[in-house]
Tab-separated table of C-alpha atoms and ligand atoms in Angstrom:
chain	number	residue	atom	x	y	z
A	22	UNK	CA	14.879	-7.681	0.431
A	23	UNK	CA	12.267	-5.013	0.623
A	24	UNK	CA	8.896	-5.651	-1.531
A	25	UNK	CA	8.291	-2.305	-3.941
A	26	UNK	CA	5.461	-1.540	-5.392
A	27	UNK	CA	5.898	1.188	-7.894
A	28	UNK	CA	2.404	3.263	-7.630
A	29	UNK	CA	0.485	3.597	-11.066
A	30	UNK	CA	-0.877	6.350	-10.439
A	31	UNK	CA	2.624	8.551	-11.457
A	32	UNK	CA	2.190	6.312	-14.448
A	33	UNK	CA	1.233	8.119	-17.780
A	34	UNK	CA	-1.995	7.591	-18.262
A	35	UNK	CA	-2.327	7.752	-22.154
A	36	UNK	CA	0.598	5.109	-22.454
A	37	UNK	CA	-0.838	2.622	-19.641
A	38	UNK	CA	0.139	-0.439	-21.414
A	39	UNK	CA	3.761	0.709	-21.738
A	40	UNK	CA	3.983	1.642	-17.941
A	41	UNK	CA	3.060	-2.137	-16.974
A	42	UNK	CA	5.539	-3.383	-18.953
A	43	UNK	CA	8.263	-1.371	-17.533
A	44	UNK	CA	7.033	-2.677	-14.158
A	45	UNK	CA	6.580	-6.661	-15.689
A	46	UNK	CA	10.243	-6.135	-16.723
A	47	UNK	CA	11.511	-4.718	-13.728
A	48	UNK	CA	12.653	-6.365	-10.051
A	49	UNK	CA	9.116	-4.653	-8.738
A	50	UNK	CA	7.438	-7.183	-6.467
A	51	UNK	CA	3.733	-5.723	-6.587
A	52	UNK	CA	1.625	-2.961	-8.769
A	53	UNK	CA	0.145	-0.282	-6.488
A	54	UNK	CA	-3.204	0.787	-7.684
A	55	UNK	CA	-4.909	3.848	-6.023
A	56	UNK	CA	-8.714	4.084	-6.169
A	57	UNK	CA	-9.776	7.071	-5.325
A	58	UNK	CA	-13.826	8.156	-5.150
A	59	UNK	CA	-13.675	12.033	-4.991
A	60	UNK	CA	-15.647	11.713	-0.970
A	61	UNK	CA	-13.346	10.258	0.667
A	62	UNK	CA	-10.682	12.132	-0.460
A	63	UNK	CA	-10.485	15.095	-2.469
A	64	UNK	CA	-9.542	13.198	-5.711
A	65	UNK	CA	-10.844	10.765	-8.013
A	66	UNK	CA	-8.631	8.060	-9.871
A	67	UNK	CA	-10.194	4.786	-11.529
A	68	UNK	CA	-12.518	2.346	-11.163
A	69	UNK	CA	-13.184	-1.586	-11.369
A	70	UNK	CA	-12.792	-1.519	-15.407
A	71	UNK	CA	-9.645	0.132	-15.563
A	72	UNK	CA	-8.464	-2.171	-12.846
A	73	UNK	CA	-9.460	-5.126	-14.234
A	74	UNK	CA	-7.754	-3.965	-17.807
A	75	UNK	CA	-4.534	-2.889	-15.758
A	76	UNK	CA	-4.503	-6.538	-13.439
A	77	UNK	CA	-4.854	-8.230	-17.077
A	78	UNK	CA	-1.779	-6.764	-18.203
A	79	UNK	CA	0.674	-6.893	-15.104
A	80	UNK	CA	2.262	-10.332	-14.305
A	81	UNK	CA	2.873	-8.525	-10.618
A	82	UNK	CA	0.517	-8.818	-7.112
A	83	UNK	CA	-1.915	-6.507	-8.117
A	84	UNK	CA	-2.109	-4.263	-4.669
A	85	UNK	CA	-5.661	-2.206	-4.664
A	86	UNK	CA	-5.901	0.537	-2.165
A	87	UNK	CA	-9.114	1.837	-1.971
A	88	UNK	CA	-9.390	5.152	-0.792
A	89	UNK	CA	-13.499	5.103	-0.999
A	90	UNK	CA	-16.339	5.403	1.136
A	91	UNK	CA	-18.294	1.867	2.004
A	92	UNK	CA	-15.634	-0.024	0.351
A	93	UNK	CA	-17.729	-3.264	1.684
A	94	UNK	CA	-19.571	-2.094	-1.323
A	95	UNK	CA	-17.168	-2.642	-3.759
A	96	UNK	CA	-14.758	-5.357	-2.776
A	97	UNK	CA	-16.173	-8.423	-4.211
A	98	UNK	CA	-15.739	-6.276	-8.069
A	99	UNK	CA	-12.133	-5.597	-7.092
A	100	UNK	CA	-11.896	-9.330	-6.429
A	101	UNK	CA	-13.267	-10.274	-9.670
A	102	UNK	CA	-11.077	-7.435	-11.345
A	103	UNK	CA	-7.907	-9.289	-10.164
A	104	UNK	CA	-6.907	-7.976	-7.380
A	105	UNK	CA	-4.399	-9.945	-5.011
A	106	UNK	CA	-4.678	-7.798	-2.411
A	107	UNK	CA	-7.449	-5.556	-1.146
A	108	UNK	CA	-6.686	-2.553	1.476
A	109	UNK	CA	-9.642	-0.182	2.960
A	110	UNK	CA	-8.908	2.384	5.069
A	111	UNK	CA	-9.721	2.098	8.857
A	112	UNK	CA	-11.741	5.579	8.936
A	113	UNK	CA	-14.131	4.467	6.207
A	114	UNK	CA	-15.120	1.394	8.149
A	115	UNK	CA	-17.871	0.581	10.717
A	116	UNK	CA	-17.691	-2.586	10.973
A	117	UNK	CA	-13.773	-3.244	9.948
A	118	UNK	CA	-13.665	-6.828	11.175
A	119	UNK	CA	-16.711	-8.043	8.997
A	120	UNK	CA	-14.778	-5.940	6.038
A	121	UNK	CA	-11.305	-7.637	6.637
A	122	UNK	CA	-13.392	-11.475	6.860
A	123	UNK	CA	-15.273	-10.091	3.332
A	124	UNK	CA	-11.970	-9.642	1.451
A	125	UNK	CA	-10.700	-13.078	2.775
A	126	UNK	CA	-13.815	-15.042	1.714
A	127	UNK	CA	-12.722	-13.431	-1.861
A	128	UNK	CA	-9.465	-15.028	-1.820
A	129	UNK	CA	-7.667	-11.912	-1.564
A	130	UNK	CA	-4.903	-10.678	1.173
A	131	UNK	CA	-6.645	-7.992	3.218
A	132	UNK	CA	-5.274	-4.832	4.270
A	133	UNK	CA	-5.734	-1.464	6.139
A	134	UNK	CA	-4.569	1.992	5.409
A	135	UNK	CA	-4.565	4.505	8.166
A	136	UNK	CA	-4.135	8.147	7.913
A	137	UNK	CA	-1.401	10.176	9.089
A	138	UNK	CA	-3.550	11.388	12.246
A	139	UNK	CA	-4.895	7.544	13.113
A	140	UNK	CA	-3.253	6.040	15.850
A	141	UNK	CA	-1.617	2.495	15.193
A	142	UNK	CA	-2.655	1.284	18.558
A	143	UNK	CA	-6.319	0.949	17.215
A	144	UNK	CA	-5.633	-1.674	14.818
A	145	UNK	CA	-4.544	-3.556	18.514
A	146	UNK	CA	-7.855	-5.562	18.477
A	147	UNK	CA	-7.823	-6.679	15.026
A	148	UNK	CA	-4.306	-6.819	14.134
A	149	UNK	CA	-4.530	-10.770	13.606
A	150	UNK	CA	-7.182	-10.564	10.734
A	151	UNK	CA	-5.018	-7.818	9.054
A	152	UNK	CA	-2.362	-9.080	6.575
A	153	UNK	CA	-1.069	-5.537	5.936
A	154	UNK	CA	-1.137	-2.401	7.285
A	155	UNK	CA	-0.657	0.289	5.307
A	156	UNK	CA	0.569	3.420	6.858
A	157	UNK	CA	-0.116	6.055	4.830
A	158	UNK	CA	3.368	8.969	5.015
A	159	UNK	CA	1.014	11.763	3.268
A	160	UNK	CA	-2.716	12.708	3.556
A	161	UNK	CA	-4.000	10.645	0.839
A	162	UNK	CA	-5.280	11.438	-2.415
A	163	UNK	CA	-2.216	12.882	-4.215
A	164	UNK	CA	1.004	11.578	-5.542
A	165	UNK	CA	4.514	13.430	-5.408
A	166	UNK	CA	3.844	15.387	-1.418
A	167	UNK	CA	5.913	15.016	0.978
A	168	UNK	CA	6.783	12.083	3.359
A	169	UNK	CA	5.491	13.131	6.561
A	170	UNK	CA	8.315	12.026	9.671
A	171	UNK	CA	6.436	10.824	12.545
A	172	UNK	CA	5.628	7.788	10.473
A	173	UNK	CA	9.035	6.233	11.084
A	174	UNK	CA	7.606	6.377	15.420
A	175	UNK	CA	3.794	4.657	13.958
A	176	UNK	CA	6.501	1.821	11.853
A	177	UNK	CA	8.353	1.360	14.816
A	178	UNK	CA	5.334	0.779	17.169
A	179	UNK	CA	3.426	-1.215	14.881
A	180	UNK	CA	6.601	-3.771	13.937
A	181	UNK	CA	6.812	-3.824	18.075
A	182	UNK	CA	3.161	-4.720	18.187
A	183	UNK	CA	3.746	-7.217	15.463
A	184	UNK	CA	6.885	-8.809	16.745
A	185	UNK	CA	5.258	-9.589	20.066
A	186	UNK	CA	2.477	-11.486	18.914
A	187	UNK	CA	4.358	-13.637	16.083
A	188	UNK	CA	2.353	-12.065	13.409
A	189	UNK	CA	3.506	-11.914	9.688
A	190	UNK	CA	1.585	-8.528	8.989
A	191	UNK	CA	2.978	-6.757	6.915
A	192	UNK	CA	3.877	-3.073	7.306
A	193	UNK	CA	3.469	-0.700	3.649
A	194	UNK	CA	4.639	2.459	3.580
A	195	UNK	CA	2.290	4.862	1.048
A	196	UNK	CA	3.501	8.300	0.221
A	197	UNK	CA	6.944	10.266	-0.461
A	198	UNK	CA	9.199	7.557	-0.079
A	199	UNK	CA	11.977	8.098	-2.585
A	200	UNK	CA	15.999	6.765	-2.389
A	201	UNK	CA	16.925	9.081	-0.411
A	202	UNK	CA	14.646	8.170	2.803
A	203	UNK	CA	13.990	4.402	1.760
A	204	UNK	CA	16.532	3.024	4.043
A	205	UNK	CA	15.786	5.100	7.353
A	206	UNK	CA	11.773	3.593	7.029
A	207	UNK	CA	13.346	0.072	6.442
A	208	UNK	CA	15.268	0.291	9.548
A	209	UNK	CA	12.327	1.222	11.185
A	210	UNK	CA	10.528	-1.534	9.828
A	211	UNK	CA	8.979	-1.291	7.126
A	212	UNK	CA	8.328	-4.666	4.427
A	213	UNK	CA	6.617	-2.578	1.765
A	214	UNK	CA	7.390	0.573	0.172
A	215	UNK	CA	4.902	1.842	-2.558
A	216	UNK	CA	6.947	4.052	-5.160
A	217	UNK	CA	4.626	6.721	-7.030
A	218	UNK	CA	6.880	9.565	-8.290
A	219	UNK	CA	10.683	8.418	-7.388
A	220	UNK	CA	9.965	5.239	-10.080
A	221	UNK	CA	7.934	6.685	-13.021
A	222	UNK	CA	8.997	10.422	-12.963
A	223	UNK	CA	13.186	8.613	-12.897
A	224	UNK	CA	14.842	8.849	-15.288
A	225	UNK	CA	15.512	5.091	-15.603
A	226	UNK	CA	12.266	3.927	-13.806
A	227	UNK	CA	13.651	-0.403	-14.159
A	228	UNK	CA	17.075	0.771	-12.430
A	229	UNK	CA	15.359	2.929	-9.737
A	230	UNK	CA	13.104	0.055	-9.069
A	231	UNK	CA	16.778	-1.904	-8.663
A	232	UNK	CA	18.064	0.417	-6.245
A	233	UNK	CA	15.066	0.016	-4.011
A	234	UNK	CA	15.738	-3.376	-4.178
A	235	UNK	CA	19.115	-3.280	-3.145
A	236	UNK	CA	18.367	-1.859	0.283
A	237	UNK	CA	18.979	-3.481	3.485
A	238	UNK	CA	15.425	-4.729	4.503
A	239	UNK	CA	16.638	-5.679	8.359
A	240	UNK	CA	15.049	-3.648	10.647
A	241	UNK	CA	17.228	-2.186	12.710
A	242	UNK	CA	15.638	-2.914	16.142
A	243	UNK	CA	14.165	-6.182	17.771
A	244	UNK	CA	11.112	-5.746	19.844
B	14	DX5	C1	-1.609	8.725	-2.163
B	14	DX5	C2	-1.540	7.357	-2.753
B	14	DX5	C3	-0.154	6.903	-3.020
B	14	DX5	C4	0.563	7.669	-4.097
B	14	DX5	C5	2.032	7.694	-3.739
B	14	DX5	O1	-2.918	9.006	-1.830
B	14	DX5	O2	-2.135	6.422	-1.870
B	14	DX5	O3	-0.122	5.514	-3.318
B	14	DX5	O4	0.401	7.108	-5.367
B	14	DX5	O5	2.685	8.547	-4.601
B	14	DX5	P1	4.144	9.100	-4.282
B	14	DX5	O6	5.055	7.918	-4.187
B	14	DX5	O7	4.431	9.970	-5.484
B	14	DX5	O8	4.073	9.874	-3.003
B	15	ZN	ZN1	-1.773	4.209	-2.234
């Protein structure tokens, strides 16, 4: 079964509590929650309070991505907030395998996004510190664009790096994935799929969230 993570930040903002709820009640396996700082990209979201207030109320993996500058900065307060697992993007990091052994010494998973244009084959020297990858399918900072295609070749190269080692990374997909392409990234293997607009903007977020579940999560190709 794939793990979802429905993406709060399609949620409705003025009825927060409500939105966590729907994802507490539903078959959703982790809560997505995009920080954004307004530098790194060209949007700003929340912060450490509103994190911590939104990790209080979800019984799911709380899954921060932070899309910041000098996340070092900031990671041991997203620890503290309650979040499970910790992501920082690969271009916002000098010195990515001190970052990656910073999150761990917090207790939490640690992860790293890479933008569309970012190779996967530079993750190749730390890919056994990294406990997820997240490739990000749009240019981040915005919910509801479009999934962006080459990402099912970077899924397919990265399970093939992953498979060859005997690593358990896992591989997230961030960014246009709805129904309708879910399966073809699964096959391509993909463990994660974050859900922004195709779960809260449903009509029936709980059973949309149940149809993601649903899909095949076998890969379709051994390395
Ligand atoms: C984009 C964010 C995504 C976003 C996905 O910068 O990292 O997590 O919430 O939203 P959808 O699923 O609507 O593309
Ligand atoms: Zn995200």
């Amino acid at each position: 079964m794939p793990i979802i993570a429905p993406s709060i930040l399609a949620a409705n903002f003025g009825n927060l509590n409500a939105e966590i709820e729907m994802v507490n009640h539903s078959e959703a396996d982790w809560l997505h929650v995009d920080v954004m700082d307004g530098v790194f990209v060209p949007n700003i979201s929340f912060g450490q309070s509103i994190v911590k207030k939104m990790a209080s109320l979800s019984t799911k993996i709380v899954d921060v991505h932070l899309m910041i500058v000098d996340p070092d900065r900031y990671i041991k307060e997203f620890s503290d907030a309650g979040a499970h697992n910790i992501s920082v993007h690969y271009e916002a990091c000098n010195h990515l395998h001190r970052t990656l052994q910073v999150i761990k010494e917090c207790g939490a998973k640690a992860g790293v996004a890479i933008n569309p244009h970012t190779n996967v084959e530079l993750l190749s020297d730390v890919l056994e510190d990294i406990d997820l990858v997240i490739l990000m399918s749009v240019n981040p900072g915005f919910g509801g664009q479009k999934f962006i295609n080459h990402t099912l070749v970077k899924i397919q190269r990265l399970k093939q790096m992953i498979v060859e080692r005997n690593l358990q990374t896992l591989i997230e997909i961030d960014g246009g994935v709805g129904l309708q392409n879910a399966e073809i990234i699964l096959r391509a293997g993909a463990d994660v799929l974050v859900a922004g607009s195709s779960v809260f903007h449903s009509d029936n977020p709980i059973e949309t969230v149940r149809k993601f579940k649903a899909l095949s999560s076998k890969p379709s190709f051994q390395a």
